mmCIF file of C-alpha atoms in Angstrom:
data_model
loop_
_atom_site.group_PDB
_atom_site.id
_atom_site.type_symbol
_atom_site.label_atom_id
_atom_site.label_comp_id
_atom_site.label_asym_id
_atom_site.label_seq_id
_atom_site.Cartn_x
_atom_site.Cartn_y
_atom_site.Cartn_z
ATOM 1 C CA MET A 23 -4.344 21.615 -19.494
ATOM 2 C CA GLU A 24 -5.043 18.664 -17.213
ATOM 3 C CA LEU A 25 -6.818 20.963 -14.756
ATOM 4 C CA ARG A 26 -9.484 21.672 -17.344
ATOM 5 C CA ALA A 27 -9.917 17.974 -18.005
ATOM 6 C CA GLY A 28 -10.265 17.237 -14.303
ATOM 7 C CA LYS A 29 -7.144 15.056 -14.323
ATOM 8 C CA ALA A 30 -5.257 17.241 -11.831
ATOM 9 C CA ASP A 31 -6.284 19.083 -8.674
ATOM 10 C CA VAL A 32 -3.551 21.717 -8.677
ATOM 11 C CA ALA A 33 -0.657 22.647 -10.962
ATOM 12 C CA VAL A 34 2.352 24.964 -11.023
ATOM 13 C CA VAL A 35 2.316 26.844 -14.316
ATOM 14 C CA ALA A 36 4.384 29.532 -16.044
ATOM 15 C CA PHE A 37 2.805 31.664 -18.746
ATOM 16 C CA ALA A 38 4.615 33.412 -21.592
ATOM 17 C CA PRO A 39 5.190 37.166 -21.044
ATOM 18 C CA ASP A 40 2.563 38.082 -23.662
ATOM 19 C CA GLU A 41 0.110 35.311 -22.757
ATOM 20 C CA PRO A 42 -3.135 36.405 -21.049
ATOM 21 C CA LEU A 43 -3.659 34.854 -17.629
ATOM 22 C CA PRO A 44 -6.731 32.585 -17.328
ATOM 23 C CA GLU A 45 -7.921 34.425 -14.212
ATOM 24 C CA ALA A 46 -11.610 34.106 -15.131
ATOM 25 C CA GLU A 47 -11.316 30.316 -15.137
ATOM 26 C CA PHE A 48 -8.727 29.559 -12.440
ATOM 27 C CA ARG A 49 -7.349 30.981 -9.245
ATOM 28 C CA LEU A 50 -3.700 31.901 -9.665
ATOM 29 C CA VAL A 51 -1.439 32.258 -6.633
ATOM 30 C CA PRO A 52 2.157 33.430 -7.276
ATOM 31 C CA LEU A 53 4.706 30.900 -6.033
ATOM 32 C CA ALA A 54 8.144 31.905 -7.375
ATOM 33 C CA TYR A 55 10.032 33.566 -10.197
ATOM 34 C CA GLN A 56 12.844 32.814 -12.566
ATOM 35 C CA VAL A 57 14.921 35.924 -13.161
ATOM 36 C CA VAL A 58 17.684 37.282 -15.333
ATOM 37 C CA VAL A 59 20.312 39.250 -13.409
ATOM 38 C CA LEU A 60 23.058 41.373 -14.978
ATOM 39 C CA ALA A 61 26.304 41.985 -13.105
ATOM 40 C CA VAL A 62 29.618 43.718 -13.804
ATOM 41 C CA THR A 63 32.943 44.035 -12.002
ATOM 42 C CA ALA A 64 32.892 46.276 -8.935
ATOM 43 C CA SER A 65 34.976 49.019 -10.579
ATOM 44 C CA ASN A 66 32.627 49.399 -13.558
ATOM 45 C CA PRO A 67 30.792 52.753 -13.234
ATOM 46 C CA THR A 68 27.673 51.472 -15.010
ATOM 47 C CA ARG A 69 24.795 51.143 -12.572
ATOM 48 C CA GLN A 70 21.677 50.542 -14.657
ATOM 49 C CA LEU A 71 20.467 49.521 -18.106
ATOM 50 C CA SER A 72 17.187 49.811 -19.991
ATOM 51 C CA TYR A 73 15.579 47.231 -22.278
ATOM 52 C CA ALA A 74 16.792 49.205 -25.293
ATOM 53 C CA GLN A 75 20.374 49.135 -24.028
ATOM 54 C CA LEU A 76 20.158 45.422 -23.206
ATOM 55 C CA GLY A 77 18.809 44.777 -26.689
ATOM 56 C CA GLY A 78 21.732 46.619 -28.243
ATOM 57 C CA LEU A 79 24.150 44.590 -26.118
ATOM 58 C CA PHE A 80 22.722 41.086 -26.461
ATOM 59 C CA GLY A 81 20.592 41.142 -29.625
ATOM 60 C CA GLU A 82 21.994 40.092 -32.987
ATOM 61 C CA LYS A 83 19.347 41.854 -35.100
ATOM 62 C CA GLU A 84 18.305 44.865 -33.060
ATOM 63 C CA THR A 85 18.114 48.426 -34.381
ATOM 64 C CA VAL A 86 21.194 49.408 -32.348
ATOM 65 C CA ASN A 87 24.409 47.538 -31.636
ATOM 66 C CA TYR A 88 26.367 48.474 -28.534
ATOM 67 C CA ARG A 89 29.956 47.246 -28.369
ATOM 68 C CA GLN A 90 31.661 49.682 -25.983
ATOM 69 C CA TRP A 91 30.901 50.757 -22.451
ATOM 70 C CA GLY A 92 30.931 54.411 -23.490
ATOM 71 C CA ALA A 93 27.805 53.830 -25.586
ATOM 72 C CA LEU A 94 26.067 52.866 -22.346
ATOM 73 C CA GLY A 95 27.126 56.063 -20.592
ATOM 74 C CA ALA A 96 30.350 54.932 -18.929
ATOM 75 C CA PRO A 97 32.763 57.904 -18.670
ATOM 76 C CA GLY A 98 36.516 58.421 -18.945
ATOM 77 C CA VAL A 99 38.734 55.444 -19.674
ATOM 78 C CA TRP A 100 35.652 53.187 -19.820
ATOM 79 C CA GLN A 101 34.351 54.837 -22.978
ATOM 80 C CA GLU A 102 36.619 52.859 -25.308
ATOM 81 C CA LYS A 103 36.485 49.530 -23.471
ATOM 82 C CA THR A 104 34.786 46.764 -25.426
ATOM 83 C CA VAL A 105 31.862 45.007 -23.740
ATOM 84 C CA THR A 106 32.295 41.229 -23.539
ATOM 85 C CA LEU A 107 29.142 39.159 -23.017
ATOM 86 C CA ASN A 108 29.088 36.186 -20.668
ATOM 87 C CA THR A 109 26.496 33.707 -19.412
ATOM 88 C CA MET A 110 26.401 30.124 -18.148
ATOM 89 C CA GLU A 111 24.919 26.796 -19.135
ATOM 90 C CA ALA A 112 21.606 26.354 -17.333
ATOM 91 C CA PRO A 113 19.161 24.504 -19.610
ATOM 92 C CA GLU A 114 16.779 23.934 -16.716
ATOM 93 C CA LEU A 115 16.422 27.718 -16.290
ATOM 94 C CA LEU A 116 15.104 30.129 -18.901
ATOM 95 C CA ALA A 117 17.384 33.142 -18.651
ATOM 96 C CA GLN A 118 18.296 33.324 -22.325
ATOM 97 C CA ASP A 119 14.689 32.806 -23.391
ATOM 98 C CA LEU A 120 13.631 35.589 -21.016
ATOM 99 C CA ILE A 121 16.049 37.968 -22.720
ATOM 100 C CA ARG A 122 14.944 36.813 -26.166
ATOM 101 C CA TYR A 123 11.226 37.236 -25.606
ATOM 102 C CA THR A 124 10.983 40.130 -23.150
ATOM 103 C CA VAL A 125 13.807 42.416 -24.309
ATOM 104 C CA LEU A 126 14.658 41.732 -27.952
ATOM 105 C CA ARG A 127 12.543 42.821 -30.902
ATOM 106 C CA VAL A 128 13.985 39.925 -32.907
ATOM 107 C CA PRO A 129 14.571 36.958 -30.550
ATOM 108 C CA GLN A 130 18.128 36.166 -31.621
ATOM 109 C CA LEU A 131 21.097 36.530 -29.283
ATOM 110 C CA LYS A 132 24.594 37.487 -30.423
ATOM 111 C CA PRO A 133 26.737 34.403 -31.136
ATOM 112 C CA THR A 134 29.771 36.115 -29.560
ATOM 113 C CA MET A 135 28.513 35.534 -26.012
ATOM 114 C CA THR A 136 30.820 33.276 -23.984
ATOM 115 C CA VAL A 137 28.946 30.453 -22.244
ATOM 116 C CA HIS A 138 30.587 29.196 -19.037
ATOM 117 C CA ALA A 139 30.039 25.698 -17.708
ATOM 118 C CA THR A 140 29.300 26.705 -14.117
ATOM 119 C CA LEU A 141 28.097 29.612 -12.014
ATOM 120 C CA GLU A 142 31.508 29.760 -10.332
ATOM 121 C CA GLU A 143 33.250 30.252 -13.685
ATOM 122 C CA LEU A 144 30.847 33.035 -14.650
ATOM 123 C CA VAL A 145 31.306 34.824 -11.321
ATOM 124 C CA LYS A 146 35.091 34.565 -11.612
ATOM 125 C CA ARG A 147 35.077 36.047 -15.123
ATOM 126 C CA VAL A 148 32.917 39.004 -14.120
ATOM 127 C CA ARG A 149 35.057 39.696 -11.047
ATOM 128 C CA VAL A 150 38.426 39.710 -12.826
ATOM 129 C CA ASP A 151 37.565 40.981 -16.330
ATOM 130 C CA ASP A 152 36.518 44.605 -16.209
ATOM 131 C CA THR A 153 35.127 44.490 -19.759
ATOM 132 C CA SER A 154 32.642 41.716 -18.926
ATOM 133 C CA ILE A 155 28.947 41.772 -18.257
ATOM 134 C CA GLY A 156 27.448 38.591 -16.869
ATOM 135 C CA LEU A 157 23.960 37.353 -17.685
ATOM 136 C CA PHE A 158 23.005 35.260 -14.662
ATOM 137 C CA PRO A 159 20.033 32.860 -14.634
ATOM 138 C CA ARG A 160 19.627 33.428 -10.897
ATOM 139 C CA VAL A 161 20.480 36.028 -8.270
ATOM 140 C CA PRO A 162 24.139 35.460 -7.270
ATOM 141 C CA ALA A 163 24.455 34.542 -3.598
ATOM 142 C CA ASP A 164 27.881 36.201 -3.347
ATOM 143 C CA THR A 165 28.371 39.522 -5.141
ATOM 144 C CA GLU A 166 31.790 40.345 -3.693
ATOM 145 C CA GLY A 167 33.964 41.950 -6.384
ATOM 146 C CA MET A 168 31.033 42.844 -8.620
ATOM 147 C CA HIS A 169 27.734 44.695 -8.537
ATOM 148 C CA VAL A 170 24.297 43.817 -9.866
ATOM 149 C CA LEU A 171 22.742 46.258 -12.338
ATOM 150 C CA LEU A 172 19.369 47.933 -11.995
ATOM 151 C CA VAL A 173 17.011 47.422 -14.950
ATOM 152 C CA SER A 174 14.177 49.484 -16.438
ATOM 153 C CA ARG A 175 11.776 48.762 -19.278
ATOM 154 C CA ASP A 176 12.184 52.247 -20.761
ATOM 155 C CA ASP A 177 14.938 54.847 -20.650
ATOM 156 C CA LYS A 178 12.572 57.208 -18.805
ATOM 157 C CA ASP A 179 11.423 54.637 -16.238
ATOM 158 C CA VAL A 180 12.866 54.202 -12.765
ATOM 159 C CA ALA A 181 15.312 51.277 -12.721
ATOM 160 C CA PHE A 182 15.028 48.625 -10.020
ATOM 161 C CA GLY A 183 17.290 45.915 -8.651
ATOM 162 C CA PRO A 184 16.362 42.234 -8.284
ATOM 163 C CA THR A 185 15.283 42.155 -4.650
ATOM 164 C CA PRO A 186 12.525 39.635 -3.856
ATOM 165 C CA GLU A 187 10.125 42.522 -3.178
ATOM 166 C CA ASN A 188 10.906 44.290 -6.473
ATOM 167 C CA ILE A 189 10.634 41.028 -8.397
ATOM 168 C CA HIS A 190 7.286 40.141 -6.820
ATOM 169 C CA ALA A 191 5.869 43.625 -7.426
ATOM 170 C CA GLY A 192 6.946 43.519 -11.077
ATOM 171 C CA ASP A 193 9.180 46.571 -10.646
ATOM 172 C CA TYR A 194 12.193 44.468 -11.589
ATOM 173 C CA PRO A 195 11.050 43.409 -15.057
ATOM 174 C CA LEU A 196 13.320 40.501 -16.040
ATOM 175 C CA ARG A 197 11.227 37.816 -14.384
ATOM 176 C CA LEU A 198 9.045 34.844 -15.268
ATOM 177 C CA PRO A 199 6.309 34.136 -12.696
ATOM 178 C CA PHE A 200 5.268 30.634 -11.716
ATOM 179 C CA TYR A 201 1.757 30.291 -10.332
ATOM 180 C CA ILE A 202 -0.082 27.712 -8.268
ATOM 181 C CA VAL A 203 -3.224 27.169 -10.334
ATOM 182 C CA PHE A 204 -6.509 25.530 -9.306
ATOM 183 C CA LYS A 205 -10.243 25.907 -9.783
ATOM 184 C CA PRO A 206 -11.630 28.588 -7.440
ATOM 185 C CA THR A 207 -14.530 26.357 -6.422
ATOM 186 C CA ARG A 208 -11.999 24.015 -4.791
ATOM 187 C CA ALA A 209 -10.075 26.682 -2.847
ATOM 188 C CA ALA A 210 -11.241 25.518 0.580
ATOM 189 C CA GLU A 211 -10.616 21.865 -0.248
ATOM 190 C CA LEU A 212 -7.104 22.542 -1.533
ATOM 191 C CA SER A 213 -6.079 25.141 1.062
ATOM 192 C CA GLY A 214 -3.811 22.675 2.893
ATOM 193 C CA VAL A 215 -1.922 21.647 -0.255
ATOM 194 C CA VAL A 216 -1.571 25.214 -1.513
ATOM 195 C CA GLY A 217 -0.558 26.390 1.954
ATOM 196 C CA ALA A 218 2.198 23.763 2.066
ATOM 197 C CA LEU A 219 3.489 24.911 -1.333
ATOM 198 C CA LEU A 220 3.662 28.442 0.054
ATOM 199 C CA GLY A 221 5.573 27.346 3.140
ATOM 200 C CA ASP A 222 9.147 28.109 4.169
ATOM 201 C CA GLU A 223 10.433 24.609 3.415
ATOM 202 C CA VAL A 224 9.317 24.744 -0.224
ATOM 203 C CA ALA A 225 10.659 28.300 -0.527
ATOM 204 C CA ALA A 226 14.089 27.183 0.687
ATOM 205 C CA GLY A 227 14.099 24.352 -1.842
ATOM 206 C CA LEU A 228 13.176 26.755 -4.642
ATOM 207 C CA VAL A 229 16.109 29.019 -3.741
ATOM 208 C CA LYS A 230 18.494 26.074 -4.076
ATOM 209 C CA LEU A 231 17.088 25.408 -7.552
ATOM 210 C CA GLY A 232 17.717 28.986 -8.664
ATOM 211 C CA TYR A 233 14.233 30.448 -8.217
ATOM 212 C CA VAL A 234 13.193 33.519 -6.246
ATOM 213 C CA PRO A 235 10.256 32.594 -3.981
ATOM 214 C CA VAL A 236 7.453 35.030 -3.298
ATOM 215 C CA PRO A 237 8.460 37.111 -0.226
ATOM 216 C CA PRO A 238 7.392 35.692 3.159
ATOM 217 C CA ASN A 239 4.790 38.385 3.885
ATOM 218 C CA ALA A 240 3.070 37.818 0.536
ATOM 219 C CA ARG A 241 3.095 34.045 1.073
ATOM 220 C CA PHE A 242 1.575 34.566 4.527
ATOM 221 C CA GLU A 243 -1.200 36.754 3.092
ATOM 222 C CA ALA A 244 -1.919 34.197 0.367
ATOM 223 C CA ARG A 245 -2.174 31.416 2.957
ATOM 224 C CA ARG A 246 -4.414 33.569 5.148
ATOM 225 C CA SER A 247 -6.764 34.352 2.244
ATOM 226 C CA LEU A 248 -7.140 30.605 1.681
ATOM 227 C CA GLY A 249 -7.770 29.898 5.332
ATOM 228 C CA SER A 250 -4.509 27.933 5.553
ATOM 229 C CA LYS A 251 -2.049 28.270 8.422
#
């Protein structure tokens, strides 16, 4: 890392889900998150899924293989409906990798998933095809005609939706944090730069790029702790 070599003053870094954070060496200030969001058509009675259920849906080599909505608890006429998997091309975002390495035991996705070229195409498919589940690499701005699913790590855990507060708290689990990283001895010196990164203008730009910024109150507290306005 260039910070260790003294070649950089501050960096924005993401760490793998199982990677220990270098908190003894650096100060880490959360900046934003990449997320995976699951959505279905508005008439679908499914409201939440656990990691185990997501693994059975999206994983090629998991211990279970879910193909019908009834296996996920959907009642009545939904029991026999086949689940169709959908996502979109977004190489700059890490949604598929997040699923692979946070949910799946074997990081291999099913090859039957349809990959749409744009977010608009994915939204349209989920709205009109009641068998579809959409894997979104960002929180959809417009959820008319569909609803976003709650997610839990374990079947016995409380499931949470992808609100900025739930994402920041870690209650919504399908997230990859990005941190502002710098040496703690330089906190006062770098407070202006870090404060600017935590400002509203940067947050708005991150939203446009598909990220979920840290909520305003948490950004304010981080700036205050650094002595930045």
